[in-house]
Amino acid sequence: MILQHHLVLTLCAVYGILLKVTAQKSTLRGSSGQHPLVQNQTVTEGGTANMTCRVEYNDQTSLQWSNPAQQTLFFGDKKALRDNRIELVRASWSELTISISEVTLADEGMYTCSLFTMPVKTAKAYLTVLGVPEMPEIDGLTKPALEGDEITLTCMTHGSKPAADLRWFRNEKEIKGAKEVNASGKTFTVTSSLQLLVDRDDDGAAYTCKVDHVALLQTPQQATEVLEVHYAPRVVITNSLTFPQEGQYLKLECVSKGNPSPDPVMWTKDGGELPDLERMIVEGRELTFTTLNKTDNGTYRCEASNHLGTSSAEYLLYVYDPNAMGQHGPDHALIGGVVAVVVFVTLCLIIVLGRYLARHKGTYLTNEAKGADDAPDADTAIINAEGNTHAEEKKEYFI
Ligand SMILES: *[C@@H]1O[C@H](CO)[C@@H](O)[C@H](O)[C@H]1NC(C)=O
Ligand SMILES: *[C@@H]1O[C@H](CO)[C@@H](O)[C@H](O)[C@H]1NC(C)=O
Ligand SMILES: *[C@@H]1O[C@H](CO)[C@@H](O)[C@H](O)[C@H]1NC(C)=O
Ligand SMILES: *[C@@H]1O[C@H](CO)[C@@H](O)[C@H](O)[C@H]1NC(C)=O
Ligand SMILES: *[C@@H]1O[C@H](CO)[C@@H](O)[C@H](O)[C@H]1NC(C)=O
């Protein structure tokens, strides 16, 4: 009985201690554990920002969000500022989340979450608003440009925040431009210029200006201009035969490149008009001889021009006589020469080989005869002579 009473008392004491510990713990929570927690936010203009404020342990103390101008936006679940863009997402003792839609650059700043303990505890979250760069524009292009012109292409984009980066590409290959950044209010105007000495190779070249910016991860902005370059023609003559012979067909082409295209081209022979022959046909840029004649020898010239200039090329025609090709046809002469050399070398080989064979047969016979002097029969003679003849004997065999 006494023992039982004692046990009850002990249990009560233990319970009391437990109660005390629990009480202490909750006071601990109430003072130092009751903190609002927030995070900085970054939103692209036009987007929606969610501002969340959390408290781990809350003994039913109210939470509040206020904007950079210190105006209260929400006090618990109660809206305090008349702004349709600001809405309540979640309100509880442990969280107050509001959303700001269609964010503008003016919404940027320090937002405050307050927890109304004594004293009031606050946490600050910075809302960063990214300015989306506008579509870039390329300026300074003259169409068409003339070869040798110096032009400066300028690419400009407004409204970026932070300042955008501009990159130039010529036919997909990056080239360096000169960048300039000017602030205008909260955003930046970025320009990049490119100085070009226009070349005929620039005709049809695409110059692209690309905008690089954090707010443009999915939709890169760019502008492209294709250069049109006018230049004076440049002419060359190509021919279908290397050694034109009498009676052959020959085609000369006047390859001219110019912009605008120099059409048509003009052919002359020895400074005068082409002789009016049925064998010579001019068609577009081509001059064809259906059957070449010795009388066609001469200097042929083609000329092309556009409004920027004139260019010409000459071709010296020398009609080879097919009967005299032995002298004039290096192709045949070369082949003949090669054949002659081959025949000569073969003959020499045969002669040398023949002489070699004849000489060794001779030695063999001599040796055999030498051995025979001190041997009873021919076989022994061979064996006797073997010491110095065997190798040569074999050699002969193999040949
Ligand atoms: C904001 O919160 C709402 C509701 O939870 C969610 O649908 C939306 O995606 C969030 N927006 C952002 C930018 O996190
Ligand atoms: C939030 O932004 C402010 C202002 O830009 C900065 O001072 C602070 O360090 C940032 N806090 C965090 C956690 O990034
Ligand atoms: C940027 O500012 C400089 C100096 O203030 C000025 O000379 C220049 O023209 C400006 N550039 C642009 C693109 O506004
Ligand atoms: C070359 O032209 C001359 C004179 O026009 C002509 O007599 C001759 O037969 C021609 N030769 C050939 C191979 O066509
Ligand atoms: C043309 O060249 C050939 C060489 O094959 C020559 O024999 C001939 O006399 C030349 N004719 C003229 C008209 O110059």
Tab-separated table of N, CA and C in Angstrom, residues 262-369:
chain	number	residue	atom	x	y	z
A	262	PRO	N	26.413	41.088	-116.976
A	262	PRO	CA	26.761	41.715	-118.247
A	262	PRO	C	26.305	40.841	-119.414
A	263	ASP	N	25.152	41.100	-119.929
A	263	ASP	CA	24.596	40.309	-121.015
A	263	ASP	C	24.170	41.242	-122.132
A	264	PRO	N	24.494	41.064	-123.380
A	264	PRO	CA	25.290	39.949	-123.901
A	264	PRO	C	26.778	40.286	-123.883
A	265	VAL	N	27.605	39.360	-124.364
A	265	VAL	CA	29.032	39.629	-124.475
A	265	VAL	C	29.324	39.882	-125.954
A	266	MET	N	30.466	40.511	-126.229
A	266	MET	CA	30.785	40.827	-127.619
A	266	MET	C	32.085	40.145	-128.024
A	267	TRP	N	32.061	39.459	-129.186
A	267	TRP	CA	33.255	38.769	-129.681
A	267	TRP	C	33.843	39.549	-130.848
A	268	THR	N	35.172	39.640	-130.874
A	268	THR	CA	35.844	40.240	-132.030
A	268	THR	C	37.038	39.359	-132.392
A	269	LYS	N	37.485	39.495	-133.635
A	269	LYS	CA	38.685	38.757	-134.048
A	269	LYS	C	39.705	39.761	-134.569
A	270	ASP	N	40.915	39.714	-134.027
A	270	ASP	CA	42.006	40.600	-134.428
A	270	ASP	C	41.563	42.063	-134.490
A	271	GLY	N	40.779	42.458	-133.518
A	271	GLY	CA	40.371	43.853	-133.415
A	271	GLY	C	39.207	44.239	-134.307
A	272	GLY	N	38.724	43.342	-135.134
A	272	GLY	CA	37.599	43.665	-135.993
A	272	GLY	C	36.441	42.718	-135.758
A	273	GLU	N	35.435	42.892	-136.551
A	273	GLU	CA	34.269	42.017	-136.388
A	273	GLU	C	34.628	40.588	-136.763
A	274	LEU	N	33.837	39.665	-136.267
A	274	LEU	CA	34.058	38.263	-136.623
A	274	LEU	C	33.762	38.100	-138.097
A	275	PRO	N	34.615	37.334	-138.831
A	275	PRO	CA	34.295	37.096	-140.241
A	275	PRO	C	32.962	36.353	-140.329
A	276	ASP	N	32.180	36.747	-141.263
A	276	ASP	CA	30.832	36.182	-141.354
A	276	ASP	C	30.893	34.802	-141.998
A	277	LEU	N	31.198	33.825	-141.187
A	277	LEU	CA	31.340	32.469	-141.705
A	277	LEU	C	30.288	31.569	-141.095
A	278	GLU	N	29.860	30.595	-141.864
A	278	GLU	CA	28.851	29.659	-141.339
A	278	GLU	C	29.450	28.746	-140.286
A	279	ARG	N	30.793	28.597	-140.341
A	279	ARG	CA	31.444	27.703	-139.384
A	279	ARG	C	31.547	28.312	-137.994
A	280	MET	N	31.356	29.621	-137.871
A	280	MET	CA	31.448	30.297	-136.569
A	280	MET	C	30.059	30.696	-136.107
A	281	ILE	N	29.705	30.224	-134.913
A	281	ILE	CA	28.375	30.531	-134.394
A	281	ILE	C	28.508	31.187	-133.021
A	282	VAL	N	27.892	32.354	-132.898
A	282	VAL	CA	27.881	33.006	-131.582
A	282	VAL	C	26.508	32.786	-130.972
A	283	GLU	N	26.528	32.208	-129.771
A	283	GLU	CA	25.266	31.929	-129.097
A	283	GLU	C	25.437	32.283	-127.629
A	284	GLY	N	24.807	33.351	-127.231
A	284	GLY	CA	24.973	33.787	-125.838
A	284	GLY	C	26.428	34.133	-125.591
A	285	ARG	N	27.046	33.444	-124.620
A	285	ARG	CA	28.446	33.705	-124.282
A	285	ARG	C	29.403	32.822	-125.059
A	286	GLU	N	28.855	31.965	-125.931
A	286	GLU	CA	29.703	30.972	-126.582
A	286	GLU	C	29.981	31.302	-128.036
A	287	LEU	N	31.232	31.005	-128.417
A	287	LEU	CA	31.619	31.118	-129.820
A	287	LEU	C	32.061	29.715	-130.232
A	288	THR	N	31.362	29.135	-131.223
A	288	THR	CA	31.727	27.778	-131.641
A	288	THR	C	32.176	27.774	-133.088
A	289	PHE	N	33.186	26.939	-133.355
A	289	PHE	CA	33.687	26.687	-134.704
A	289	PHE	C	33.275	25.258	-135.020
A	290	THR	N	32.434	25.073	-136.031
A	290	THR	CA	31.979	23.709	-136.325
A	290	THR	C	33.116	22.873	-136.913
A	291	THR	N	33.871	23.461	-137.858
A	291	THR	CA	35.055	22.758	-138.386
A	291	THR	C	36.168	23.783	-138.497
A	292	LEU	N	37.192	23.590	-137.707
A	292	LEU	CA	38.295	24.553	-137.672
A	292	LEU	C	39.061	24.549	-138.991
A	293	ASN	N	39.553	25.706	-139.343
A	293	ASN	CA	40.337	25.875	-140.559
A	293	ASN	C	41.565	26.688	-140.192
A	294	LYS	N	42.662	26.443	-140.878
A	294	LYS	CA	43.901	27.191	-140.626
A	294	LYS	C	43.668	28.695	-140.664
A	295	THR	N	42.718	29.100	-141.502
A	295	THR	CA	42.455	30.536	-141.649
A	295	THR	C	41.807	31.134	-140.409
A	296	ASP	N	41.410	30.273	-139.468
A	296	ASP	CA	40.786	30.774	-138.235
A	296	ASP	C	41.825	31.277	-137.225
A	297	ASN	N	43.111	31.033	-137.496
A	297	ASN	CA	44.158	31.530	-136.597
A	297	ASN	C	43.913	33.007	-136.281
A	298	GLY	N	44.209	33.394	-135.063
A	298	GLY	CA	44.080	34.811	-134.741
A	298	GLY	C	43.785	35.039	-133.273
A	299	THR	N	43.621	36.297	-132.940
A	299	THR	CA	43.334	36.673	-131.550
A	299	THR	C	41.845	36.953	-131.406
A	300	TYR	N	41.187	36.164	-130.580
A	300	TYR	CA	39.755	36.343	-130.336
A	300	TYR	C	39.601	37.029	-128.994
A	301	ARG	N	38.669	37.950	-128.982
A	301	ARG	CA	38.521	38.771	-127.790
A	301	ARG	C	37.036	38.832	-127.445
A	302	CYS	N	36.740	38.671	-126.175
A	302	CYS	CA	35.343	38.868	-125.779
A	302	CYS	C	35.287	39.963	-124.733
A	303	GLU	N	34.235	40.706	-124.781
A	303	GLU	CA	34.104	41.899	-123.945
A	303	GLU	C	32.733	41.887	-123.297
A	304	ALA	N	32.712	42.216	-122.013
A	304	ALA	CA	31.431	42.279	-121.309
A	304	ALA	C	31.390	43.566	-120.523
A	305	SER	N	30.228	44.172	-120.456
A	305	SER	CA	30.152	45.408	-119.664
A	305	SER	C	28.797	45.567	-119.010
A	306	ASN	N	28.816	46.241	-117.891
A	306	ASN	CA	27.580	46.728	-117.282
A	306	ASN	C	27.817	48.199	-116.944
A	307	HIS	N	26.879	48.821	-116.242
A	307	HIS	CA	27.011	50.272	-116.031
A	307	HIS	C	28.219	50.633	-115.159
A	308	LEU	N	28.862	49.632	-114.561
A	308	LEU	CA	30.002	49.922	-113.694
A	308	LEU	C	31.344	49.784	-114.394
A	309	GLY	N	31.324	49.182	-115.574
A	309	GLY	CA	32.601	49.053	-116.255
A	309	GLY	C	32.593	47.964	-117.300
A	310	THR	N	33.769	47.834	-117.961
A	310	THR	CA	33.917	46.886	-119.050
A	310	THR	C	35.139	46.017	-118.767
A	311	SER	N	35.038	44.767	-119.138
A	311	SER	CA	36.178	43.876	-118.975
A	311	SER	C	36.278	42.995	-120.206
A	312	SER	N	37.512	42.612	-120.558
A	312	SER	CA	37.650	41.768	-121.735
A	312	SER	C	38.738	40.730	-121.507
A	313	ALA	N	38.705	39.686	-122.334
A	313	ALA	CA	39.718	38.643	-122.269
A	313	ALA	C	40.051	38.250	-123.696
A	314	GLU	N	41.276	37.734	-123.892
A	314	GLU	CA	41.703	37.366	-125.244
A	314	GLU	C	42.105	35.910	-125.290
A	315	TYR	N	41.923	35.337	-126.472
A	315	TYR	CA	42.321	33.950	-126.676
A	315	TYR	C	43.039	33.871	-128.009
A	316	LEU	N	44.276	33.349	-127.964
A	316	LEU	CA	45.061	33.245	-129.186
A	316	LEU	C	44.814	31.876	-129.790
A	317	LEU	N	44.133	31.861	-130.928
A	317	LEU	CA	43.817	30.574	-131.568
A	317	LEU	C	44.907	30.227	-132.574
A	318	TYR	N	45.397	29.026	-132.464
A	318	TYR	CA	46.418	28.529	-133.363
A	318	TYR	C	45.941	27.160	-133.803
A	319	VAL	N	45.562	27.084	-135.057
A	319	VAL	CA	44.997	25.827	-135.566
A	319	VAL	C	46.137	24.940	-136.045
A	320	TYR	N	46.280	23.790	-135.396
A	320	TYR	CA	47.352	22.856	-135.750
A	320	TYR	C	46.966	22.098	-137.027
A	321	ASP	N	47.984	21.828	-137.795
A	321	ASP	CA	47.773	21.048	-139.023
A	321	ASP	C	47.812	19.573	-138.647
A	322	PRO	N	46.738	18.844	-138.888
A	322	PRO	CA	46.719	17.447	-138.454
A	322	PRO	C	47.800	16.612	-139.151
A	323	ASN	N	48.224	17.026	-140.357
A	323	ASN	CA	49.249	16.268	-141.084
A	323	ASN	C	50.627	16.470	-140.467
A	324	ALA	N	50.803	17.595	-139.796
A	324	ALA	CA	52.096	17.897	-139.212
A	324	ALA	C	52.092	17.634	-137.707
A	325	MET	N	51.157	16.805	-137.268
A	325	MET	CA	51.013	16.608	-135.830
A	325	MET	C	52.238	15.959	-135.202
A	326	GLY	N	53.066	15.253	-136.042
A	326	GLY	CA	54.296	14.646	-135.516
A	326	GLY	C	55.149	15.706	-134.833
A	327	GLN	N	55.187	16.901	-135.429
A	327	GLN	CA	55.983	17.966	-134.834
A	327	GLN	C	55.187	18.755	-133.810
A	328	HIS	N	53.933	18.936	-134.123
A	328	HIS	CA	53.163	19.870	-133.300
A	328	HIS	C	52.336	19.212	-132.227
A	329	GLY	N	52.089	17.917	-132.374
A	329	GLY	CA	51.262	17.260	-131.350
A	329	GLY	C	52.140	16.687	-130.254
A	330	PRO	N	52.372	17.421	-129.238
A	330	PRO	CA	53.234	16.955	-128.161
A	330	PRO	C	52.701	15.660	-127.531
A	331	ASP	N	51.413	15.474	-127.575
A	331	ASP	CA	50.820	14.258	-126.988
A	331	ASP	C	51.390	13.032	-127.685
A	332	HIS	N	51.325	13.072	-129.046
A	332	HIS	CA	51.771	11.920	-129.817
A	332	HIS	C	53.273	11.767	-129.720
A	333	ALA	N	53.961	12.884	-129.810
A	333	ALA	CA	55.414	12.875	-129.739
A	333	ALA	C	55.844	12.247	-128.423
A	334	LEU	N	55.160	12.618	-127.372
A	334	LEU	CA	55.496	12.115	-126.041
A	334	LEU	C	55.302	10.608	-125.997
A	335	ILE	N	54.143	10.160	-126.500
A	335	ILE	CA	53.843	8.727	-126.498
A	335	ILE	C	54.904	7.997	-127.326
A	336	GLY	N	55.227	8.588	-128.517
A	336	GLY	CA	56.238	7.987	-129.380
A	336	GLY	C	57.565	7.880	-128.644
A	337	GLY	N	57.938	8.940	-127.986
A	337	GLY	CA	59.185	8.988	-127.237
A	337	GLY	C	59.217	7.906	-126.182
A	338	VAL	N	58.130	7.769	-125.451
A	338	VAL	CA	58.056	6.791	-124.360
A	338	VAL	C	58.191	5.385	-124.944
A	339	VAL	N	57.482	5.129	-126.049
A	339	VAL	CA	57.533	3.809	-126.687
A	339	VAL	C	58.979	3.516	-127.112
A	340	ALA	N	59.632	4.504	-127.714
A	340	ALA	CA	61.002	4.324	-128.183
A	340	ALA	C	61.919	3.963	-127.023
A	341	VAL	N	61.793	4.662	-125.929
A	341	VAL	CA	62.635	4.416	-124.757
A	341	VAL	C	62.407	3.006	-124.246
A	342	VAL	N	61.123	2.595	-124.185
A	342	VAL	CA	60.782	1.257	-123.677
A	342	VAL	C	61.422	0.198	-124.564
A	343	VAL	N	61.287	0.392	-125.880
A	343	VAL	CA	61.838	-0.586	-126.821
A	343	VAL	C	63.347	-0.654	-126.645
A	344	PHE	N	63.986	0.493	-126.543
A	344	PHE	CA	65.441	0.557	-126.403
A	344	PHE	C	65.908	-0.175	-125.145
A	345	VAL	N	65.232	0.094	-124.035
A	345	VAL	CA	65.609	-0.523	-122.750
A	345	VAL	C	65.443	-2.028	-122.846
A	346	THR	N	64.351	-2.495	-123.481
A	346	THR	CA	64.092	-3.926	-123.614
A	346	THR	C	65.210	-4.578	-124.431
A	347	LEU	N	65.551	-3.918	-125.521
A	347	LEU	CA	66.611	-4.461	-126.375
A	347	LEU	C	67.913	-4.589	-125.601
A	348	CYS	N	68.260	-3.545	-124.879
A	348	CYS	CA	69.488	-3.540	-124.099
A	348	CYS	C	69.485	-4.704	-123.131
A	349	LEU	N	68.357	-4.926	-122.464
A	349	LEU	CA	68.219	-5.990	-121.475
A	349	LEU	C	68.480	-7.338	-122.109
A	350	ILE	N	67.845	-7.520	-123.281
A	350	ILE	CA	67.978	-8.813	-123.965
A	350	ILE	C	69.447	-9.055	-124.299
A	351	ILE	N	70.092	-8.014	-124.783
A	351	ILE	CA	71.499	-8.156	-125.177
A	351	ILE	C	72.357	-8.501	-123.972
A	352	VAL	N	72.177	-7.771	-122.887
A	352	VAL	CA	72.985	-7.983	-121.673
A	352	VAL	C	72.767	-9.376	-121.141
A	353	LEU	N	71.505	-9.799	-121.115
A	353	LEU	CA	71.135	-11.103	-120.588
A	353	LEU	C	71.787	-12.208	-121.423
A	354	GLY	N	71.686	-12.018	-122.723
A	354	GLY	CA	72.234	-13.018	-123.650
A	354	GLY	C	73.728	-13.190	-123.421
A	355	ARG	N	74.402	-12.059	-123.287
A	355	ARG	CA	75.856	-12.101	-123.102
A	355	ARG	C	76.208	-12.768	-121.797
A	356	TYR	N	75.442	-12.508	-120.771
A	356	TYR	CA	75.678	-13.059	-119.433
A	356	TYR	C	75.561	-14.584	-119.504
A	357	LEU	N	74.477	-15.055	-120.131
A	357	LEU	CA	74.226	-16.491	-120.253
A	357	LEU	C	75.392	-17.146	-120.991
A	358	ALA	N	75.772	-16.542	-122.096
A	358	ALA	CA	76.823	-17.120	-122.927
A	358	ALA	C	78.120	-17.248	-122.126
A	359	ARG	N	78.452	-16.204	-121.354
A	359	ARG	CA	79.704	-16.209	-120.609
A	359	ARG	C	79.720	-17.326	-119.591
A	360	HIS	N	78.616	-17.533	-118.860
A	360	HIS	CA	78.589	-18.538	-117.785
A	360	HIS	C	78.599	-19.951	-118.317
A	361	LYS	N	77.972	-20.150	-119.448
A	361	LYS	CA	78.036	-21.465	-120.096
A	361	LYS	C	79.506	-21.778	-120.390
A	362	GLY	N	80.198	-20.790	-120.841
A	362	GLY	CA	81.619	-20.924	-121.177
A	362	GLY	C	82.446	-21.363	-119.974
A	363	THR	N	82.222	-20.711	-118.825
A	363	THR	CA	82.988	-21.032	-117.626
A	363	THR	C	82.721	-22.465	-117.206
A	364	TYR	N	81.479	-22.842	-117.299
A	364	TYR	CA	81.091	-24.192	-116.899
A	364	TYR	C	81.875	-25.217	-117.684
A	365	LEU	N	81.874	-24.979	-118.978
A	365	LEU	CA	82.558	-25.933	-119.857
A	365	LEU	C	84.053	-25.991	-119.533
A	366	THR	N	84.630	-24.859	-119.310
A	366	THR	CA	86.057	-24.799	-118.993
A	366	THR	C	86.370	-25.575	-117.726
A	367	ASN	N	85.545	-25.371	-116.695
A	367	ASN	CA	85.772	-26.042	-115.418
A	367	ASN	C	85.666	-27.547	-115.575
A	368	GLU	N	84.680	-27.956	-116.344
A	368	GLU	CA	84.481	-29.397	-116.542
A	368	GLU	C	85.747	-30.002	-117.168
A	369	ALA	N	86.233	-29.223	-118.139
A	369	ALA	CA	87.421	-29.712	-118.825
A	369	ALA	C	88.608	-29.806	-117.864
